[in-house]
Coordinates of C-alpha atoms in Angstrom, one line a residue:
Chain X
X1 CA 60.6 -101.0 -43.5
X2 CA 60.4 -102.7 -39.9
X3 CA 62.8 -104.9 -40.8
X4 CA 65.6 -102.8 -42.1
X5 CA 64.9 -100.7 -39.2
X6 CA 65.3 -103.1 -36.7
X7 CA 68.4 -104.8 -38.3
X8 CA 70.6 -101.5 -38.3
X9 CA 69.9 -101.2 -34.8
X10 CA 67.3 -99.1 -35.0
X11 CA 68.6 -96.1 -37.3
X12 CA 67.3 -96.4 -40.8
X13 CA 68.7 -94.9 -43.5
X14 CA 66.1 -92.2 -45.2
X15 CA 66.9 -94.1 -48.7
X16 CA 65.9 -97.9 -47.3
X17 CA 62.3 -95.9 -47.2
X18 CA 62.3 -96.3 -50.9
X19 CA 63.7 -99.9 -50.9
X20 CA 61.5 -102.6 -52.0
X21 CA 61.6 -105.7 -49.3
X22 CA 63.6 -107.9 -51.5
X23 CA 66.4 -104.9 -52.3
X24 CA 66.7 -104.6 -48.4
X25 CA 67.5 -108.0 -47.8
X26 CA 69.7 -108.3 -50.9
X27 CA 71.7 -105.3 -49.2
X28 CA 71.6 -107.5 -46.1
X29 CA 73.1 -111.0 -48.2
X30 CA 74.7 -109.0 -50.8
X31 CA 77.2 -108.1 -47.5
X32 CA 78.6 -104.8 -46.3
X33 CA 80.0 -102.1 -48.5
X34 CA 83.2 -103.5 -47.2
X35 CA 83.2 -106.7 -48.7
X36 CA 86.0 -106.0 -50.7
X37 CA 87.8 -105.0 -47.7
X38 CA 87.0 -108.0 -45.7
X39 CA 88.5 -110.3 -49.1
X40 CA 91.9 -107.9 -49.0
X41 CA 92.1 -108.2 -45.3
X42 CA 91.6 -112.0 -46.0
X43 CA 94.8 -112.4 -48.3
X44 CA 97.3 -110.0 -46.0
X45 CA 96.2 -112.1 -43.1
X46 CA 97.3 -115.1 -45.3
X47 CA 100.2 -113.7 -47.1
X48 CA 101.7 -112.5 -43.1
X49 CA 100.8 -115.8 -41.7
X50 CA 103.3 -117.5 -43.9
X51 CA 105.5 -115.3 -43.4
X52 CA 104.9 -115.2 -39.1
X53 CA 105.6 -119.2 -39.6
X54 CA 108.7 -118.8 -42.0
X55 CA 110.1 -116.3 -38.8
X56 CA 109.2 -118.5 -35.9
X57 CA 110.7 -121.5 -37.4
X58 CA 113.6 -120.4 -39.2
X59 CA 114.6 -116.6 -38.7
X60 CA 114.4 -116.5 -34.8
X61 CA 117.1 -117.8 -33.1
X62 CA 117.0 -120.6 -30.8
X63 CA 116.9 -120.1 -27.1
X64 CA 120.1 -121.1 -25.4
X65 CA 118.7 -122.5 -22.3
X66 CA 115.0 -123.2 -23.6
X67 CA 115.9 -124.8 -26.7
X68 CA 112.7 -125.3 -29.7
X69 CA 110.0 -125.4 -27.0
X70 CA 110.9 -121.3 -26.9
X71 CA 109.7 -121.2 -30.6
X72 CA 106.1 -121.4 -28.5
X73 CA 106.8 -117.9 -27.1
X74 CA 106.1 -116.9 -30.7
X75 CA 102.6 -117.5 -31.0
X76 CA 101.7 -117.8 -27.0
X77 CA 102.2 -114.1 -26.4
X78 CA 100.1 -113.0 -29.7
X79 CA 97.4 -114.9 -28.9
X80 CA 97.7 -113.8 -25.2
X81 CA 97.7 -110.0 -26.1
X82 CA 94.5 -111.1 -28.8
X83 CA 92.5 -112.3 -26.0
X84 CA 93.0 -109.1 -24.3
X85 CA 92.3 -107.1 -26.6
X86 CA 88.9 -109.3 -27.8
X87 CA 87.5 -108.6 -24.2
X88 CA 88.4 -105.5 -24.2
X89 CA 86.1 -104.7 -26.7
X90 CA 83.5 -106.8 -25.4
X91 CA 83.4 -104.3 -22.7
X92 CA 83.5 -101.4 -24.8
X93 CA 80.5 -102.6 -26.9
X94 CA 78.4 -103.5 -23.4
X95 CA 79.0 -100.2 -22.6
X96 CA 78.0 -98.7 -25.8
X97 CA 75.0 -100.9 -25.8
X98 CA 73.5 -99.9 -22.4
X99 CA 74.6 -96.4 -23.0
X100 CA 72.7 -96.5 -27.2
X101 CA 71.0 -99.3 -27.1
X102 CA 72.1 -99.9 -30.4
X103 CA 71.6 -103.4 -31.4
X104 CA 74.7 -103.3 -33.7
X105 CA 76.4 -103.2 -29.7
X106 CA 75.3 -106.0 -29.3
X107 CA 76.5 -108.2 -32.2
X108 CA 80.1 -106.6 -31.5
X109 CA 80.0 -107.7 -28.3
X110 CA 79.2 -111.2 -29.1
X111 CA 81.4 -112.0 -31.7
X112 CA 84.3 -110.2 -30.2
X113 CA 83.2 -112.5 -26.8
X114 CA 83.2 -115.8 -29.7
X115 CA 86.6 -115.1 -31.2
X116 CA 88.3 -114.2 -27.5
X117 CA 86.7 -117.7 -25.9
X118 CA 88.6 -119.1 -29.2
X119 CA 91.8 -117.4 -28.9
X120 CA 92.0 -117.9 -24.9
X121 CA 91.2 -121.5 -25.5
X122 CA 94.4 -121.5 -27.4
X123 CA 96.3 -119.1 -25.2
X124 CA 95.6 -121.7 -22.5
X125 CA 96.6 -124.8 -24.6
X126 CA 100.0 -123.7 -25.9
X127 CA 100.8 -122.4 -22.2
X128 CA 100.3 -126.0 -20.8
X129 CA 102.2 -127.5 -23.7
X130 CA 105.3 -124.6 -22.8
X131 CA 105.0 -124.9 -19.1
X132 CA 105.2 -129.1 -19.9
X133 CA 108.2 -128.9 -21.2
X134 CA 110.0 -125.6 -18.9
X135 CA 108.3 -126.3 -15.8
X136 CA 108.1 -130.2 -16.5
X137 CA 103.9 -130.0 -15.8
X138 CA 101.1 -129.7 -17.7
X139 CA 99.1 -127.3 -15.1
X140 CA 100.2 -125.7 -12.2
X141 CA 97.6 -123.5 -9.9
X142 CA 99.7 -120.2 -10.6
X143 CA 98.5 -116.6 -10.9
X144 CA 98.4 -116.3 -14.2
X145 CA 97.0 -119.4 -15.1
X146 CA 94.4 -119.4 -12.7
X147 CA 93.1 -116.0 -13.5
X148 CA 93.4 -116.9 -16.9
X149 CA 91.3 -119.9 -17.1
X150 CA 88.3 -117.7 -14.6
X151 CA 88.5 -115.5 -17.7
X152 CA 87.9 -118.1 -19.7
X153 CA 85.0 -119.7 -17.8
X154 CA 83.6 -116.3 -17.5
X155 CA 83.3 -115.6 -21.3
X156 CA 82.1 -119.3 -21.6
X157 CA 80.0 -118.2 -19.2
X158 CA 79.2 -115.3 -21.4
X159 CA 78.2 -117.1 -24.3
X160 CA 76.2 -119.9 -22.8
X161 CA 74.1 -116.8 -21.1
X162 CA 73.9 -115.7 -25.4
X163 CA 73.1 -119.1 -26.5
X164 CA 70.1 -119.7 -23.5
X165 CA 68.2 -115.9 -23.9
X166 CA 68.1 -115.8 -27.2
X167 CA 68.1 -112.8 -29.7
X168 CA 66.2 -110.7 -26.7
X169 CA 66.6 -107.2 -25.2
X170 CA 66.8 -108.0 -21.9
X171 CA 69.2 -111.2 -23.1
X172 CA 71.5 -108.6 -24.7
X173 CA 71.2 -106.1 -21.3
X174 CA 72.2 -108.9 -18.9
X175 CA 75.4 -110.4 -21.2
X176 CA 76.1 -106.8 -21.7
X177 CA 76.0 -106.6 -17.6
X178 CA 78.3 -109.7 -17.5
X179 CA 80.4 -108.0 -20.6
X180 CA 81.4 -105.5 -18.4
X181 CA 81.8 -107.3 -15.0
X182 CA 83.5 -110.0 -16.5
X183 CA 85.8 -107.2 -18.0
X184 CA 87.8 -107.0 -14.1
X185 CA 89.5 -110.3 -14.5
X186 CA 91.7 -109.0 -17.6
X187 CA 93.9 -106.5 -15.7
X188 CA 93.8 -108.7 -12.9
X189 CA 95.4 -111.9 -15.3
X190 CA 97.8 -109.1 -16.8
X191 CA 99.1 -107.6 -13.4
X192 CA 99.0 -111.2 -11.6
X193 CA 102.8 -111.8 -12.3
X194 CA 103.8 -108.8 -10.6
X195 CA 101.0 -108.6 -8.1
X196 CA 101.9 -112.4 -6.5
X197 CA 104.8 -114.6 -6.8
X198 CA 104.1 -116.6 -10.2
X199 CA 106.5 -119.3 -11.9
X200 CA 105.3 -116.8 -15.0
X201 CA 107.7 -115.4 -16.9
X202 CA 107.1 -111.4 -16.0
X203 CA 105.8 -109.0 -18.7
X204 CA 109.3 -106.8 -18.8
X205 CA 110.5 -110.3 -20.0
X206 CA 109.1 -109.0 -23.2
X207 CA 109.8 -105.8 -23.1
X208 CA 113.8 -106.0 -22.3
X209 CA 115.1 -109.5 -22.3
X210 CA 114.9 -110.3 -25.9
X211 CA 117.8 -110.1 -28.8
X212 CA 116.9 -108.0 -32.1
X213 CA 115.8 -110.7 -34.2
X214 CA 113.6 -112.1 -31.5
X215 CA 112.1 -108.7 -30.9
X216 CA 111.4 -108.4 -34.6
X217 CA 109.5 -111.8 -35.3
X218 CA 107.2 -111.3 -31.9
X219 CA 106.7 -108.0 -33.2
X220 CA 105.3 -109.0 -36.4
X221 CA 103.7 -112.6 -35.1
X222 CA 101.4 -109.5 -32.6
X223 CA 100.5 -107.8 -35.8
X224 CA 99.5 -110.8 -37.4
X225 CA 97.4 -112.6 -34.9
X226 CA 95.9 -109.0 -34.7
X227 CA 95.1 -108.9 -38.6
X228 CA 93.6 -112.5 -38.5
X229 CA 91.4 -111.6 -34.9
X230 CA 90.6 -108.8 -37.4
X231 CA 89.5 -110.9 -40.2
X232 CA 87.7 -113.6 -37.7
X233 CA 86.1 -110.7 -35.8
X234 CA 84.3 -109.3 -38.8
X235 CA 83.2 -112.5 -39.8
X236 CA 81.4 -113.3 -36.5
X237 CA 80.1 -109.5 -36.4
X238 CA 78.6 -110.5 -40.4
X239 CA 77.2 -113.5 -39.2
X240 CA 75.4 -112.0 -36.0
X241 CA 73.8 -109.4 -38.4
X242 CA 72.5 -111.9 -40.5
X243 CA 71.2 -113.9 -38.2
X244 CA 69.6 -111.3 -36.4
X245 CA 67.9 -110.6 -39.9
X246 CA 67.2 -114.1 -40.8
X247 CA 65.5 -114.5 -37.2
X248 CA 63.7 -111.1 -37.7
X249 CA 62.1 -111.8 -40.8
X250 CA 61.3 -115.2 -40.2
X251 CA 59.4 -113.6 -37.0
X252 CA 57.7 -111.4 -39.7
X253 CA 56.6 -114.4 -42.3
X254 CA 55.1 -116.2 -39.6
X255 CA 53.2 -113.5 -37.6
Chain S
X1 CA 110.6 -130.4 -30.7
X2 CA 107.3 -132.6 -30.4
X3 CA 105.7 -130.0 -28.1
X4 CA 106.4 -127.2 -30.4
X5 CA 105.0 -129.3 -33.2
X6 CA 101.8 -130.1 -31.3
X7 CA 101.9 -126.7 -30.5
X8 CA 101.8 -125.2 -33.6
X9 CA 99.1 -127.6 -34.6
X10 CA 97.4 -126.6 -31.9
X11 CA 97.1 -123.1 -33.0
X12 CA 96.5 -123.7 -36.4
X13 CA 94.1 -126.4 -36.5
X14 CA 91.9 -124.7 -33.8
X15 CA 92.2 -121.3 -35.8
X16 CA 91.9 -122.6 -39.1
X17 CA 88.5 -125.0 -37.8
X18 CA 86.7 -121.9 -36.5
X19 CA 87.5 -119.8 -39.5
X20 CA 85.9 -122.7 -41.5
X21 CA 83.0 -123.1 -38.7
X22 CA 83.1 -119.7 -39.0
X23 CA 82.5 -119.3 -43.1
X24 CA 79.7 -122.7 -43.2
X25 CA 77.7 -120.8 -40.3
X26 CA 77.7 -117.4 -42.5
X27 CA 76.5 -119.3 -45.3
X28 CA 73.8 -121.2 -43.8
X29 CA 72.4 -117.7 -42.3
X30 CA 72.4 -116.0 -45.8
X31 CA 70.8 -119.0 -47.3
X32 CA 68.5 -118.6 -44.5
X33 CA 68.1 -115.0 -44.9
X34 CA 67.6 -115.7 -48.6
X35 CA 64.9 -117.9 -48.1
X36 CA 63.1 -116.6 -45.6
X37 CA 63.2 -113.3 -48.1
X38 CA 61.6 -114.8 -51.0
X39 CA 58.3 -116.4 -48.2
X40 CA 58.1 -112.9 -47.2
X41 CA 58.1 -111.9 -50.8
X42 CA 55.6 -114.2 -52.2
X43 CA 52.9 -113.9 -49.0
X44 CA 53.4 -109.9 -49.6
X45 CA 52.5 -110.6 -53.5
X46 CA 49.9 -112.9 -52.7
X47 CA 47.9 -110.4 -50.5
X48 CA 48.7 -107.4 -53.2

């Protein structure tokens, strides 16, 4: 019972009572009731993805001045606006977790904190490749860079701080400390074109400057990256539960 | 042309490696869960 209690956070369902220890940790391997879910979500992500790559290469038209290196734009932007929103949550689930305390907080937090380190990794990698071929460097110490790679040093930060505490309450307090702190830099990175002078292309650049067809394939491209930080998001989340279970019950066999 | 094809790969290998770093990690943990499951199981059957 101490198990199943402690793995859902600390709120255990009146029917695990009845469960034998075996059934509780088949309901723990046997996966979430939304398995099936996580399997649909899988193909839609795949099925939109082919399609997202069909409308960046073919469908959007060519920039006049920029040429193919524009076709970056694409996928830069999605995976920009992913990263947002993967912190985002970080801070709202080290928020929740201070506030509840509920262990199920925590895991969101950390995966959501693995997936954005991924995605900003990226986001910083197709940015240099862009600005290599617009700006005619690799790196340049502007705004939106700079604050974009402190956010990502802050979240590797973030997960190093996971890696060296452990599965511990007072590990999961302080990350969800730095969750929250480390929260700042993201309106700071998304207001840094129009705060300073930035060799950035400005966010209205989105918002007005593009034809129709351009408009379209961003448009879906954001809803895909969003479906597959979706899919990668529960994944992490699944494997943080199970780990926390694994670790749990090992603690259990040997004590 | 070659930096939007190093781009892409970018993207796609990075993305693609995780979710598949992603899947073999999940997997190791259930196995782990599984056998850890089935020590606690027999020591609890041993003592009843």
């Amino acid at each position: 019972m101490q198990v199943a209690r402690e793995t859902t956070g600390g709120v255990a369902p009146p029917a695990a009572a009845s469960q034998t220890g075996a059934r509780r940790v088949r309901t723990l391997i046997g996966a979430t009731p939304g398995e099936r879910a996580v399997t649909a979500l899988g193909l839609v992500t795949g099925v939109c993805m082919l399609v997202t790559i069909w409308a960046i290469l073919v469908a959007a038209p060519v920039d006049v001045v920029q040429g193919m290196p524009f076709r970056i734009f694409y996928f830069h932007v999605p995976v920009a606006w992913v990263t947002f929103l993967a912190f985002f949550i970080v801070f709202v689930a080290s928020v929740a977790y201070l506030w509840r305390r509920d262990e199920r907080w925590d895991w969101m937090a950390r995966a959501a904190a693995e997936v954005g380190t991924i995605f900003t990794t990226v986001t910083l990698i197709t940015g240099s490749l862009w600005g290599r071929t617009i700006w005619g460097t690799w790196w340049t110490w502007d705004p939106r860079l700079t604050t974009t790679l402190i956010l990502w040093f802050i979240y590797v930060g973030y997960l190093m701080l996971r890696s060296y505490t452990g599965r511990t309450a007072s590990g999961a307090r302080t990350a969800a400390v730095l969750g929250i702190v480390g929260f700042v830099d993201v309106p700071i990175d998304y207001l840094s074109v129009t705060w300073w002078r930035s060799l950035h292309p400005p966010t209205t650049y989105v918002q007005s400057g593009l034809p129709a067809s351009a408009a379209g394939t961003l448009m879906f491209s954001l809803f895909t990256f969003t479906l597959l930080f979706s899919l990668l998001l529960v994944l992490a989340y699944q494997l943080q539960r199970v780990q926390t279970g694994a670790e749990k019950l090992r603690g259990q066999a040997e004590g | 042309m070659g930096y939007l094809v190093v781009a892409f790969a970018a993207v796609w290998i990075g993305i693609a490696g995780y979710l598949g770093w992603l899947a073999l990690r999940l997997r190791g943990a259930r196995a782990e869960l599984a056998a850890v499951s089935e020590l606690v199981r027999e020591s609890s059957a041993e003592k009843s």
